[in-house]
Tab-separated table of C-alpha atoms in Angstrom:
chain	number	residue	atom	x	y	z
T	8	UNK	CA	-1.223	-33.039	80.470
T	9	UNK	CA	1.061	-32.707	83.188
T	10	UNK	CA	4.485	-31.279	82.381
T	11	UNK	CA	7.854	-33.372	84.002
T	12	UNK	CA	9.857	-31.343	86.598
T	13	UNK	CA	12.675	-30.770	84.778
T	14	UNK	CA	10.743	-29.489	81.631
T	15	UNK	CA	9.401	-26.605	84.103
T	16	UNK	CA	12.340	-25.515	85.715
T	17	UNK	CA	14.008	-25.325	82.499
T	18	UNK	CA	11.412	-23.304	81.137
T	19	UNK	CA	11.790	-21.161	84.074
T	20	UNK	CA	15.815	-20.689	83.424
T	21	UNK	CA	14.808	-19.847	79.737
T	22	UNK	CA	12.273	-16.919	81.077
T	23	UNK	CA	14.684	-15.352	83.154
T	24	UNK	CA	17.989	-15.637	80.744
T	25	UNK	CA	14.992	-13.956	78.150
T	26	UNK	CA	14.835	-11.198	81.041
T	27	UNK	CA	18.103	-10.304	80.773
T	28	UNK	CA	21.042	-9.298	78.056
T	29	UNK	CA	24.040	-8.395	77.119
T	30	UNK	CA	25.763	-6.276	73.906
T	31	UNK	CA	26.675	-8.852	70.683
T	32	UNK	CA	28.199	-6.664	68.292
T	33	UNK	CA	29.142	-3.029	67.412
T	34	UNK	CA	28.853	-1.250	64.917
T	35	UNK	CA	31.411	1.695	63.570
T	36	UNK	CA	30.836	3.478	61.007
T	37	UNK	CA	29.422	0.642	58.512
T	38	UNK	CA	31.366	-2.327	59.711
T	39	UNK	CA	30.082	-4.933	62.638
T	40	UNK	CA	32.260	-6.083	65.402
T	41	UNK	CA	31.774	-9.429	67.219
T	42	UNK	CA	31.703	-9.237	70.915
T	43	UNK	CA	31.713	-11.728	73.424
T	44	UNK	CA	28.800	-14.345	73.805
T	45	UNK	CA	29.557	-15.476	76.845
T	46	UNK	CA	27.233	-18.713	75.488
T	47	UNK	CA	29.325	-19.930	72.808
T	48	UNK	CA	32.454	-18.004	72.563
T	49	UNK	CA	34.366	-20.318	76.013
T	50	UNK	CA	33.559	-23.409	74.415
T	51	UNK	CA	35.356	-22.204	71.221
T	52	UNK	CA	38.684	-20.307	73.290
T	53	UNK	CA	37.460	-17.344	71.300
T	54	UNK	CA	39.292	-14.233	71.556
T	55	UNK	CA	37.056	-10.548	71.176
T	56	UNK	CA	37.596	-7.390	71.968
T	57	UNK	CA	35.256	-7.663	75.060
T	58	UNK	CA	36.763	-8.726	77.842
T	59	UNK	CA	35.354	-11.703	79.229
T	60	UNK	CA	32.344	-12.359	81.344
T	61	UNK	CA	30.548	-15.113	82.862
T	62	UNK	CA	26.660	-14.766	81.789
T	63	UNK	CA	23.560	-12.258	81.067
T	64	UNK	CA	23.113	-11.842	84.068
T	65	UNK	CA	23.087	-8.399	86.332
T	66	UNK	CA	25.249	-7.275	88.934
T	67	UNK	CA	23.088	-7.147	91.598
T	68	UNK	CA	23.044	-8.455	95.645
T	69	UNK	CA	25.108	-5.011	96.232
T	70	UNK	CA	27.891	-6.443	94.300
T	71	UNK	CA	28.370	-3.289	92.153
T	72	UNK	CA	30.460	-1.952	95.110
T	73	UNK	CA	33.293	-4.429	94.584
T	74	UNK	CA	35.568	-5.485	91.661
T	75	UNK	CA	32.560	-6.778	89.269
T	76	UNK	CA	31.516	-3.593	88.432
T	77	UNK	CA	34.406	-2.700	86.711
T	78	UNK	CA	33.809	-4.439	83.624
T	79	UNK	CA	31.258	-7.418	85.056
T	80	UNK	CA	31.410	-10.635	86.383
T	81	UNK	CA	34.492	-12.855	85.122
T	82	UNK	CA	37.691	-11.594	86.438
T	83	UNK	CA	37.975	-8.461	84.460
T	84	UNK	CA	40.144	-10.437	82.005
T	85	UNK	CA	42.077	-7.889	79.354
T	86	UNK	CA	42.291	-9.262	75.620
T	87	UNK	CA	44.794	-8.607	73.153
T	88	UNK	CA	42.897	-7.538	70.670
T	89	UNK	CA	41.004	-3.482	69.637
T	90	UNK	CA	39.043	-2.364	66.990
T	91	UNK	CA	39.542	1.021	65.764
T	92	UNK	CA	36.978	4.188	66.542
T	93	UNK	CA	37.714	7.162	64.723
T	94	UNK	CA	37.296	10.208	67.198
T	95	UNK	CA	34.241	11.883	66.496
T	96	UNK	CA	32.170	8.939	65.218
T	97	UNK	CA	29.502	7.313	66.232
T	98	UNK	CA	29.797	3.710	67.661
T	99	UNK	CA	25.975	1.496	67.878
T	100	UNK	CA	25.914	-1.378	70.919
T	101	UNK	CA	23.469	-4.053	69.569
T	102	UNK	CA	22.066	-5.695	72.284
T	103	UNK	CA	20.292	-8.921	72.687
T	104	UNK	CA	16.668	-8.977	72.411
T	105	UNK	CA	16.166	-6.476	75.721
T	106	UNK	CA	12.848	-6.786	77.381
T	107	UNK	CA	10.798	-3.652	78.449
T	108	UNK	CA	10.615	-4.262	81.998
T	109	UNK	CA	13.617	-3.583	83.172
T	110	UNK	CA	13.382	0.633	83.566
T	111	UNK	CA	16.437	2.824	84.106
T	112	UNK	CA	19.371	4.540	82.441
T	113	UNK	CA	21.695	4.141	79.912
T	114	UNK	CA	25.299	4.883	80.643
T	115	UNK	CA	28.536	4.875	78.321
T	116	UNK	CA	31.935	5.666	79.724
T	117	UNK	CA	35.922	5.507	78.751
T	118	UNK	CA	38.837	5.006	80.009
T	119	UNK	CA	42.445	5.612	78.338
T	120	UNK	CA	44.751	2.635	78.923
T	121	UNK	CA	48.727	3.779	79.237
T	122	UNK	CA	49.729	2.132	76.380
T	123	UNK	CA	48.177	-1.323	75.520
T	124	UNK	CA	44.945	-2.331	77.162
T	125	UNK	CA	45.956	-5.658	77.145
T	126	UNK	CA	47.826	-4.936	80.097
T	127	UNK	CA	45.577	-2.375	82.081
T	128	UNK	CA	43.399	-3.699	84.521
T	129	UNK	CA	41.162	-0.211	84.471
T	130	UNK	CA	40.123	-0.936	88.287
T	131	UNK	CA	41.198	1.780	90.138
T	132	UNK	CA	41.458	5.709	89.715
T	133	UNK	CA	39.886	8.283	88.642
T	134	UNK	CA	40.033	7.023	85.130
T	135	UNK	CA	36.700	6.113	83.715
T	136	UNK	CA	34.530	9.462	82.611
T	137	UNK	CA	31.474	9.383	81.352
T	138	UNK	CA	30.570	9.933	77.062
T	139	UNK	CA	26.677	9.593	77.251
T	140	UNK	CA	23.972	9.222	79.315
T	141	UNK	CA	20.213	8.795	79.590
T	142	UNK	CA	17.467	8.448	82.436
T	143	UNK	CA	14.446	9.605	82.487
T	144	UNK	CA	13.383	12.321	79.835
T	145	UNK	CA	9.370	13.090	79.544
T	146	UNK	CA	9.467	14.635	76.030
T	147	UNK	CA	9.975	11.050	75.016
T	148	UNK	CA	7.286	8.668	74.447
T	149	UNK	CA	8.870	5.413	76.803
T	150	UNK	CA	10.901	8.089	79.022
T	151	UNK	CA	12.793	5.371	80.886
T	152	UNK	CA	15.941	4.891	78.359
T	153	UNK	CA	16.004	1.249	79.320
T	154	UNK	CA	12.411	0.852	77.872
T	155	UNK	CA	12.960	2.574	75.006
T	156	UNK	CA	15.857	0.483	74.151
T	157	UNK	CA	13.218	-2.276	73.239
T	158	UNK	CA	11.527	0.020	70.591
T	159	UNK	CA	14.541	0.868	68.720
T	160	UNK	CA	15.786	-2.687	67.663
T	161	UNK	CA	17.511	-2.881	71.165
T	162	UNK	CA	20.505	-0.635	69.870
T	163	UNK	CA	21.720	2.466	71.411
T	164	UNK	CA	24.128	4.688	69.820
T	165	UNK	CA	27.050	7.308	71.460
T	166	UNK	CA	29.368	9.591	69.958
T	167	UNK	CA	32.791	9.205	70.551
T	168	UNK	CA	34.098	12.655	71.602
T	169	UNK	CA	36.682	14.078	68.696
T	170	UNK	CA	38.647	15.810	71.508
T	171	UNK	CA	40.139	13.250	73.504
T	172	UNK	CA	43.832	12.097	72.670
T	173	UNK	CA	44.723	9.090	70.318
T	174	UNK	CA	45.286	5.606	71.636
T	175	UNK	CA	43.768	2.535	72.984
T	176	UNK	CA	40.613	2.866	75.600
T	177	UNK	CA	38.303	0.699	77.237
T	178	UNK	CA	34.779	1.421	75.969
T	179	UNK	CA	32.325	0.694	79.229
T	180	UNK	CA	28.793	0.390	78.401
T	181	UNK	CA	25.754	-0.344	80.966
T	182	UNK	CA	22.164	-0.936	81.839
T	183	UNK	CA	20.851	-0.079	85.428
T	184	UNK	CA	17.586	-1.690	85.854
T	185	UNK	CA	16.124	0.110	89.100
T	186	UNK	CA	12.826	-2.000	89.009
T	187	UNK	CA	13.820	-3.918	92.406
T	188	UNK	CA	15.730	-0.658	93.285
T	189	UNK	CA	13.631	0.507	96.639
T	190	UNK	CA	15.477	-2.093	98.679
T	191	UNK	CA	19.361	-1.745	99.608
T	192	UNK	CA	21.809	-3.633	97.098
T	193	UNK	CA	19.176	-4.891	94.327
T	194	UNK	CA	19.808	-2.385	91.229
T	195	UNK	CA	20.335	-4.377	88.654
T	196	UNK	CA	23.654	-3.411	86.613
T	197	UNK	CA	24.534	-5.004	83.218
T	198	UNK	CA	28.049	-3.650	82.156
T	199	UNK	CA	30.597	-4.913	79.429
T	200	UNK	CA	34.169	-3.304	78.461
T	201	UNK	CA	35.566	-3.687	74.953
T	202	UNK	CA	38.990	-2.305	74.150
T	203	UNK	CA	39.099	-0.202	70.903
T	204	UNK	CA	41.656	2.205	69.506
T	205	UNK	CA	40.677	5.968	68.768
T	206	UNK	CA	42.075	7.285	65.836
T	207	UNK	CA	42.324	11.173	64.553
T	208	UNK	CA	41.881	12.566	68.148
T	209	UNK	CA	42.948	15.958	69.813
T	210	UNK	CA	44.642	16.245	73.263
T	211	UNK	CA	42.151	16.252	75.926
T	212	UNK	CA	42.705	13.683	78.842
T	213	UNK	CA	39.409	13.931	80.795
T	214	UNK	CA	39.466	12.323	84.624
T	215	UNK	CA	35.944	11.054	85.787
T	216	UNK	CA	35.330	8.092	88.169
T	217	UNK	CA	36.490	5.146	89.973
T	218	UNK	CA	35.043	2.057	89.010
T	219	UNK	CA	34.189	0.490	91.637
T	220	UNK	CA	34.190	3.619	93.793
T	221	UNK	CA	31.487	5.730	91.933
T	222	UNK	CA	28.470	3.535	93.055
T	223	UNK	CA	27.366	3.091	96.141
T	224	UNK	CA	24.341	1.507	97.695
T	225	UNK	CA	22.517	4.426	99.184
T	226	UNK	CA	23.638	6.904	96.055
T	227	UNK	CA	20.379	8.938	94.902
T	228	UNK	CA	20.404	7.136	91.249
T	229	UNK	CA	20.278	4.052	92.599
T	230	UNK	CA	18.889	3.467	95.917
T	231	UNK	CA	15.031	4.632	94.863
T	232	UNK	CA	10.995	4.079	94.013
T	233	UNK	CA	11.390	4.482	89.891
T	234	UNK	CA	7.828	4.871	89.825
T	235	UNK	CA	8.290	7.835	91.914
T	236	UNK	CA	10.104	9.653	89.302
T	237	UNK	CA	8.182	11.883	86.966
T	238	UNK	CA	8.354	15.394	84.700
T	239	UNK	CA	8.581	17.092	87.937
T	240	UNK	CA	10.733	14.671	89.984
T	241	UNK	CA	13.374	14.463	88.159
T	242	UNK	CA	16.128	11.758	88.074
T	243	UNK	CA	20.389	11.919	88.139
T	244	UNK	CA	22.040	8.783	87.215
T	245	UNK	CA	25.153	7.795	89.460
T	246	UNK	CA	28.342	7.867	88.038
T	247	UNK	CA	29.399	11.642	87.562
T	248	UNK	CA	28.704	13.798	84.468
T	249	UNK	CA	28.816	13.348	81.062
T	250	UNK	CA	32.365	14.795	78.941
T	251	UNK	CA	31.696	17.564	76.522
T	252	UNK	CA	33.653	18.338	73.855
T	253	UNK	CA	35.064	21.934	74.459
């Protein structure tokens, strides 16, 4: 039987929104925090702590050099509302279902707001440093982190660092799928912000990177062959390096 026209393309737009993702909830300490669904949340004028964004879709076409990096496509739009992260403790982003083909690094990052985030638009400076990463690691079994998402339950899990002073931050974490990444301007970056409010922390202020600013389309960790990379070849993601507690 043939199928109609419309039944295939739709099928198609279901396969790739399956290829892609996005973070719907976290989880600190044992409670679970809604995030955006950019699917159902506009329809309802629902307010999270994510700020806004338009699909699961990447960042890709080179746009990661412009405004829609910051926190992804949608304006960037602050929200009124945090959750509160105890310095120190861990925070768990559970995505959507992530599919394994989609290799590359994992990448968290902060970024203190003066005063309320609700009226910080966190897109320019040297303001967003980096709390975790992962690339490529051999001693692992799926050494892309991106990959190995998909065995874990597609959750990843950072530590929030217990040095950094009290207040309200943006919380920036990413996917960079590099598996169109040998041509100019096709890494694939899936970022979301959510606005939370550390609690119990010490004084540090750690400076980092611009965002946008800190990627650019010929940078080493994203301009590249990812099956080139190997145990011996190694492999820097862009974006500066990870905070440490002192």
């Amino acid at each position: 039987m043939q199928l109609p026209t419309q039944f295939l393309a739709l099928s198609a737009l279901v396969g790739l929104s399956a290829a892609h993702g996005f973070v719907q909830q976290l989880k600190v300490g044992n409670d679970y925090v809604t995030t955006w669904n950019p699917y159902k949340d506009p329809q309802k004028k629902l307010e999270r702590i994510t700020r806004t964004f338009k699909d699961n879709g990447p960042i890709t076409d080179g746009d990661y050099t412009g405004p829609n990096i910051t926190c992804n496509t949608g304006g960037n739009i602050p929200t009124s509302l945090t959750t509160l992260v105890p310095a120190g403790s861990k925070v768990s982003f559970l995505w959507t279902e992530w599919e394994s083909d989609h290799p590359g690094p994992i990448m968290t990052y902060m970024a203190r707001c003066p005063g309320k985030c609700s009226a910080f638009a966190a897109n320019s400076g040297n303001i967003w440093f980096k709390i975790d990463q992962s690339g490529y690691d051999a001693s692992f079994a799926v050494p892309w982190a991106s990959k190995r998402l998909y065995t874990q339950n597609s959750t990843w899990t950072v530590t929030i660092p217990k040095s950094i002073a009290s207040g309200e931050y943006i919380l920036r974490h990413e996917i960079l799928g590099l598996q169109r990444a040998a041509k100019s301007g096709l890494a694939q970056f899936y970022p979301a912000c959510h606005q939370v409010t550390v609690t119990g922390g010490g004084t540090a202020s750690p400076k980092g990177v611009a965002l946008p600013g800190a990627y650019a389309l010929d940078d080493p960790g994203i301009l590249l062959e990812y099956r080139d990379i190997s145990a011996t070849k190694l492999y820097t993601p862009p974006g500066g390096p990870v905070y440490r507690d002192p």
